[in-house]
XYZ file of C-alpha atoms in Angstrom:
371
model
C 49.430 -10.507 4.503
C 46.397 -9.204 6.305
C 47.143 -11.162 9.453
C 50.718 -9.677 9.545
C 49.297 -6.215 9.274
C 46.852 -6.872 12.197
C 49.753 -8.512 14.251
C 51.908 -5.365 13.610
C 48.930 -2.959 14.330
C 48.109 -4.581 17.623
C 51.220 -6.329 18.849
C 54.239 -4.478 17.600
C 52.885 -0.970 17.032
C 52.014 -0.376 20.662
C 55.334 -1.687 21.748
C 57.041 0.638 19.214
C 55.001 3.509 20.554
C 56.075 2.568 24.099
C 59.719 2.289 23.214
C 59.596 5.741 21.476
C 57.769 7.144 24.560
C 60.460 5.590 26.800
C 63.257 7.109 24.761
C 61.597 10.560 24.884
C 60.916 10.202 28.609
C 64.465 8.969 29.312
C 65.957 11.725 27.205
C 63.930 14.359 29.152
C 65.047 12.917 32.473
C 68.709 12.730 31.113
C 68.544 16.364 30.102
C 67.237 17.402 33.460
C 69.840 15.216 35.240
C 72.787 16.683 33.324
C 71.379 20.155 33.706
C 71.269 19.609 37.519
C 74.860 18.415 37.425
C 75.837 21.552 35.372
C 74.004 23.791 37.801
C 75.656 22.154 40.725
C 79.220 22.269 39.302
C 79.118 25.654 37.594
C 76.564 27.786 39.399
C 76.894 26.573 42.994
C 77.122 30.037 44.495
C 74.172 31.423 42.630
C 71.684 28.592 43.393
C 69.441 28.779 46.606
C 70.315 26.448 49.355
C 67.045 24.453 48.950
C 67.886 23.634 45.286
C 71.497 22.742 46.265
C 70.145 20.255 48.870
C 67.815 18.653 46.234
C 70.703 18.285 43.799
C 72.886 16.739 46.442
C 70.242 14.316 47.403
C 69.457 13.335 43.806
C 73.175 12.930 42.922
C 73.716 10.894 46.020
C 70.619 8.701 45.341
C 71.698 8.129 41.857
C 74.482 6.037 43.067
C 72.317 3.460 44.991
C 69.322 1.299 44.357
C 66.820 3.951 45.562
C 68.354 6.436 43.141
C 67.846 3.958 40.271
C 64.198 3.322 41.387
C 63.522 7.194 41.564
C 65.148 7.608 38.065
C 62.812 4.787 36.726
C 59.790 6.335 38.327
C 60.506 9.721 36.947
C 61.062 8.299 33.475
C 57.785 6.445 33.697
C 55.863 9.533 34.914
C 56.910 11.216 31.698
C 56.861 8.230 29.425
C 53.231 7.113 30.219
C 51.592 10.430 29.308
C 53.552 10.620 26.080
C 52.482 6.942 25.336
C 48.904 7.909 26.045
C 49.139 10.849 23.579
C 50.497 8.482 20.948
C 47.674 5.968 21.534
C 44.941 8.661 22.197
C 42.961 8.111 18.906
C 43.016 4.304 19.230
C 41.923 4.504 22.888
C 39.104 6.797 21.936
C 38.032 4.559 19.164
C 37.936 1.503 21.400
C 36.159 3.490 24.113
C 33.535 4.537 21.511
C 33.036 0.944 20.386
C 32.658 -0.347 23.901
C 30.222 2.316 24.975
C 28.096 2.067 21.889
C 28.059 -1.769 21.904
C 26.860 -1.665 25.464
C 23.924 0.492 24.436
C 23.310 -1.914 21.481
C 23.524 -4.928 23.763
C 20.589 -3.393 25.762
C 18.371 -3.429 22.695
C 18.965 -0.056 21.104
C 19.843 -1.033 17.531
C 19.423 2.534 16.248
C 22.805 3.474 17.602
C 25.862 3.617 15.323
C 29.556 3.774 16.149
C 31.248 6.922 15.191
C 34.301 5.899 13.325
C 37.296 8.201 13.699
C 40.091 6.280 12.293
C 40.772 4.278 9.126
C 42.846 1.415 10.809
C 41.684 -1.985 11.980
C 39.774 -0.403 14.946
C 37.901 1.803 12.462
C 37.202 -1.215 10.328
C 35.880 -3.136 13.411
C 33.565 -0.227 14.098
C 32.343 -0.287 10.408
C 31.867 -4.022 10.643
C 29.800 -3.780 13.840
C 27.678 -1.005 12.325
C 27.077 -3.230 9.236
C 26.067 -6.195 11.444
C 23.705 -3.959 13.574
C 22.193 -2.605 10.413
C 21.440 -6.098 9.174
C 20.039 -7.033 12.542
C 17.890 -3.957 12.415
C 16.595 -4.859 8.999
C 15.980 -8.405 10.079
C 14.015 -7.170 13.115
C 11.881 -4.870 10.848
C 11.259 -7.735 8.432
C 10.345 -10.028 11.261
C 7.858 -7.466 12.607
C 6.483 -6.923 9.118
C 6.148 -10.736 8.461
C 4.319 -11.037 11.865
C 1.998 -8.165 11.061
C 1.448 -9.799 7.596
C 0.637 -13.049 9.161
C -1.753 -11.402 11.594
C -3.481 -9.572 8.729
C -3.662 -12.766 6.800
C -5.312 -14.626 9.560
C -7.770 -11.780 10.138
C -8.597 -11.554 6.439
C -8.935 -15.263 5.892
C -11.024 -15.562 9.039
C -13.362 -12.805 7.718
C -13.495 -14.170 4.176
C -14.117 -17.711 5.219
C -16.751 -16.746 7.770
C -18.806 -14.680 5.264
C -19.612 -17.475 2.799
C -19.668 -20.092 5.451
C -22.374 -18.126 7.397
C -24.399 -17.846 4.196
C -24.006 -21.539 3.345
C -25.015 -22.667 6.798
C -27.907 -20.321 6.914
C -29.428 -21.516 3.567
C -28.720 -25.185 4.327
C -30.406 -24.647 7.741
C -33.511 -23.358 5.978
C -33.511 -26.421 3.766
C -32.891 -28.761 6.727
C -35.791 -27.215 8.627
C -38.060 -27.462 5.491
C -38.562 -23.708 5.618
C -39.286 -23.216 1.905
C -42.567 -22.793 0.136
C -41.989 -24.929 -2.942
C -39.391 -26.577 -5.107
C -38.624 -23.249 -6.842
C -37.618 -21.687 -3.507
C -35.709 -24.817 -2.505
C -33.731 -24.653 -5.770
C -33.142 -20.921 -5.133
C -31.622 -21.650 -1.684
C -29.624 -24.580 -3.077
C -28.170 -22.379 -5.878
C -27.105 -19.620 -3.426
C -25.427 -22.192 -1.078
C -23.674 -23.731 -4.268
C -22.423 -20.331 -5.506
C -21.164 -19.405 -2.014
C -19.357 -22.806 -1.897
C -17.649 -22.059 -5.184
C -16.532 -18.668 -3.822
C -15.137 -20.502 -0.756
C -13.292 -22.954 -3.043
C -11.830 -20.161 -5.152
C -10.598 -18.403 -2.001
C -8.995 -21.538 -0.592
C -7.358 -22.520 -3.906
C -5.999 -19.029 -4.508
C -4.663 -18.750 -1.062
C -2.982 -22.128 -1.288
C -1.356 -21.272 -4.730
C -0.211 -17.818 -3.479
C 1.393 -19.389 -0.468
C 3.306 -21.854 -2.559
C 4.590 -19.101 -4.851
C 5.774 -16.999 -2.047
C 7.487 -20.036 -0.444
C 9.187 -20.851 -3.844
C 7.573 -24.314 -3.849
C 5.943 -23.996 -7.186
C 7.516 -25.057 -10.467
C 7.269 -23.421 -13.825
C 6.648 -25.471 -17.050
C 8.429 -23.059 -19.436
C 8.252 -23.217 -23.158
C 8.974 -20.694 -25.869
C 5.657 -18.811 -26.631
C 4.649 -15.862 -28.710
C 3.146 -13.376 -26.299
C 1.299 -11.512 -29.065
C -0.470 -14.786 -30.138
C -1.232 -15.669 -26.535
C -2.894 -12.325 -25.836
C -4.779 -12.585 -29.030
C -6.243 -15.956 -28.005
C -7.164 -14.581 -24.489
C -8.858 -11.543 -25.973
C -10.978 -13.832 -28.162
C -12.022 -15.873 -25.235
C -13.368 -12.724 -23.464
C -15.704 -11.793 -26.294
C -18.820 -12.901 -24.403
C -17.797 -11.054 -21.253
C -17.110 -7.928 -23.348
C -20.548 -8.177 -24.967
C -22.349 -8.978 -21.713
C -20.730 -5.753 -20.077
C -21.152 -3.538 -23.173
C -17.468 -3.233 -23.530
C -15.391 -3.229 -26.669
C -12.076 -5.138 -26.546
C -9.401 -3.505 -28.674
C -5.941 -4.873 -29.483
C -2.882 -2.963 -30.631
C 0.018 -5.245 -31.318
C 3.007 -3.475 -32.663
C 4.943 -6.630 -33.284
C 3.843 -9.890 -34.989
C 6.042 -11.874 -32.669
C 7.316 -11.298 -29.150
C 8.899 -14.632 -28.130
C 9.422 -15.290 -24.369
C 10.306 -18.363 -22.393
C 7.482 -18.801 -19.871
C 4.819 -20.986 -18.322
C 1.933 -20.402 -20.772
C -0.808 -21.543 -18.317
C 0.569 -19.314 -15.544
C 0.756 -16.299 -17.882
C -2.846 -16.892 -19.136
C -3.916 -16.617 -15.434
C -2.137 -13.186 -15.167
C -3.723 -11.692 -18.183
C -7.132 -13.217 -17.564
C -7.097 -11.581 -14.103
C -6.025 -8.261 -15.399
C -8.687 -8.266 -18.169
C -11.389 -9.394 -15.711
C -10.373 -6.602 -13.358
C -10.526 -4.123 -16.267
C -14.089 -5.358 -17.100
C -15.257 -5.209 -13.461
C -13.843 -1.838 -12.554
C -13.685 -0.152 -16.039
C -16.851 -1.155 -17.772
C -18.141 2.433 -17.484
C -15.321 3.424 -19.835
C -16.658 1.234 -22.628
C -13.254 -0.075 -23.858
C -10.576 -2.469 -22.725
C -7.292 -2.050 -24.661
C -4.724 -4.951 -24.924
C -1.428 -3.504 -26.167
C 1.993 -5.042 -26.796
C 5.259 -3.540 -27.889
C 9.045 -4.219 -27.770
C 11.376 -2.167 -25.702
C 15.075 -3.051 -25.819
C 15.163 -6.799 -24.809
C 11.821 -6.643 -23.031
C 8.243 -7.577 -24.156
C 5.708 -5.162 -22.788
C 2.064 -5.970 -22.457
C -0.550 -3.436 -21.172
C -4.099 -3.904 -20.197
C -5.808 -0.532 -20.231
C -9.339 0.352 -18.952
C -11.015 3.717 -18.918
C -13.026 3.465 -15.669
C -12.787 5.125 -12.393
C -9.305 6.285 -11.254
C -7.586 4.170 -8.561
C -6.790 6.682 -5.749
C -3.000 7.443 -5.437
C -3.120 6.216 -1.799
C -4.263 2.808 -2.978
C -1.773 2.338 -5.771
C 1.176 1.152 -3.702
C -0.939 -1.532 -2.026
C -2.826 -2.732 -5.092
C -0.800 -6.000 -5.367
C -1.106 -6.912 -1.719
C -3.090 -9.981 -0.469
C -6.777 -9.131 0.183
C -6.281 -5.534 -0.590
C -9.412 -3.921 -2.264
C -9.768 -0.354 -3.453
C -13.459 -0.568 -2.614
C -13.847 -0.728 1.127
C -16.716 -3.163 1.116
C -15.766 -6.851 1.477
C -18.517 -8.071 -0.781
C -17.876 -11.429 -2.280
C -20.863 -11.457 -4.668
C -18.394 -10.970 -7.602
C -16.889 -14.414 -6.916
C -13.367 -12.955 -6.392
C -10.942 -13.918 -3.709
C -9.074 -10.598 -3.357
C -5.897 -12.534 -4.220
C -5.843 -12.184 -8.039
C -3.505 -9.279 -8.348
C -1.228 -10.661 -5.616
C -1.037 -14.037 -7.559
C -0.464 -12.112 -10.888
C 2.520 -10.210 -9.376
C 4.027 -13.455 -7.991
C 3.688 -15.200 -11.267
C 5.310 -12.321 -13.319
C 8.192 -12.054 -10.738
C 8.724 -15.885 -10.879
C 9.353 -15.342 -14.661
C 11.913 -12.613 -13.828
C 9.547 -9.888 -15.010
C 7.773 -7.049 -13.233
C 4.296 -5.585 -13.129
C 3.129 -2.204 -12.226
C -0.035 -0.028 -12.338
C -0.627 3.616 -13.208
C -3.927 5.349 -12.925
C -5.305 8.868 -13.618
C -8.631 10.444 -14.265
C -8.761 9.140 -17.843
C -7.363 5.621 -17.676
C -5.725 2.776 -15.640
C -2.881 0.935 -17.122
C -1.563 -2.484 -15.881
C 1.795 -3.102 -17.531
C 3.755 -6.416 -17.534
C 7.401 -6.627 -18.631
C 8.995 -10.045 -19.581
C 12.371 -10.729 -21.008
C 12.561 -11.628 -24.675
C 14.672 -14.534 -25.939
């Protein structure tokens, strides 16, 4: 049905327009012709000699091949402008498409075709606009991916170089016997070992994050009680809470919030969020672990009462290697990838994670679908 419509629009419709134009043109010439005859027959005496001569020549010519040719030319001279008037909108649309696509072909993908009709030409213009919009988005994404790759290489290079430099430095001191006694030797060895662990954490985290973002990681999902899981994780952090003079508080509004998830992966998410809360919110004295049910979603919140995260940093908080503090110190043993990994794990489960921060508290909220 659609093909028949296109065939009519582009094959038969122009022919119909031309035939109509031809009929109109022929009618106009016919009217003029018979008017000349009428003028010649009935008003001969009142017509100037020049017009009489023209009428005589035309009437004479009409009876031979030259006359037929003149008649056809006159019809065409009137028919063609009428046909152009009929086709004006379509011609303008096609001209607009040609001109704009020429500009697009030269690399300017910010151009759009101004669609002035709702026929197939207009649809063609809309389709081209849609394709160009997709190409523009792909180009933007490619540039963003390239920038991300460049940033990743820069960050990885920096973060690998820092512990490696330290490891090489302390091992060099040991190699050159530049230590006073066994105590200093053990001190150098311990530092090199700790830096090696930081390096291992960074490499493992980067490898895992890359697998997640490439969708090459599988989830071992089972039905789990999120409330029970968070209770166990909170219990495991008792020592860290005590060491940092923090009180861990729980507020579970439901006894059970059953979700289908990979328990080990979710443990990593909440361990990371609680660890971040301890690290950056210990001045607040409390870490709250809160759960509640909202429609068909289980909501878990990790709340700390430390320093506010600047609003300019909030949109980037889950990016790889992004740190609110401007220093790149690795003494805390982190990789700068924890929140990025947490975000990817939650999204792999079909959930979402967000952060809110003000002068009184910072809330990391995880939403997961209930079963």
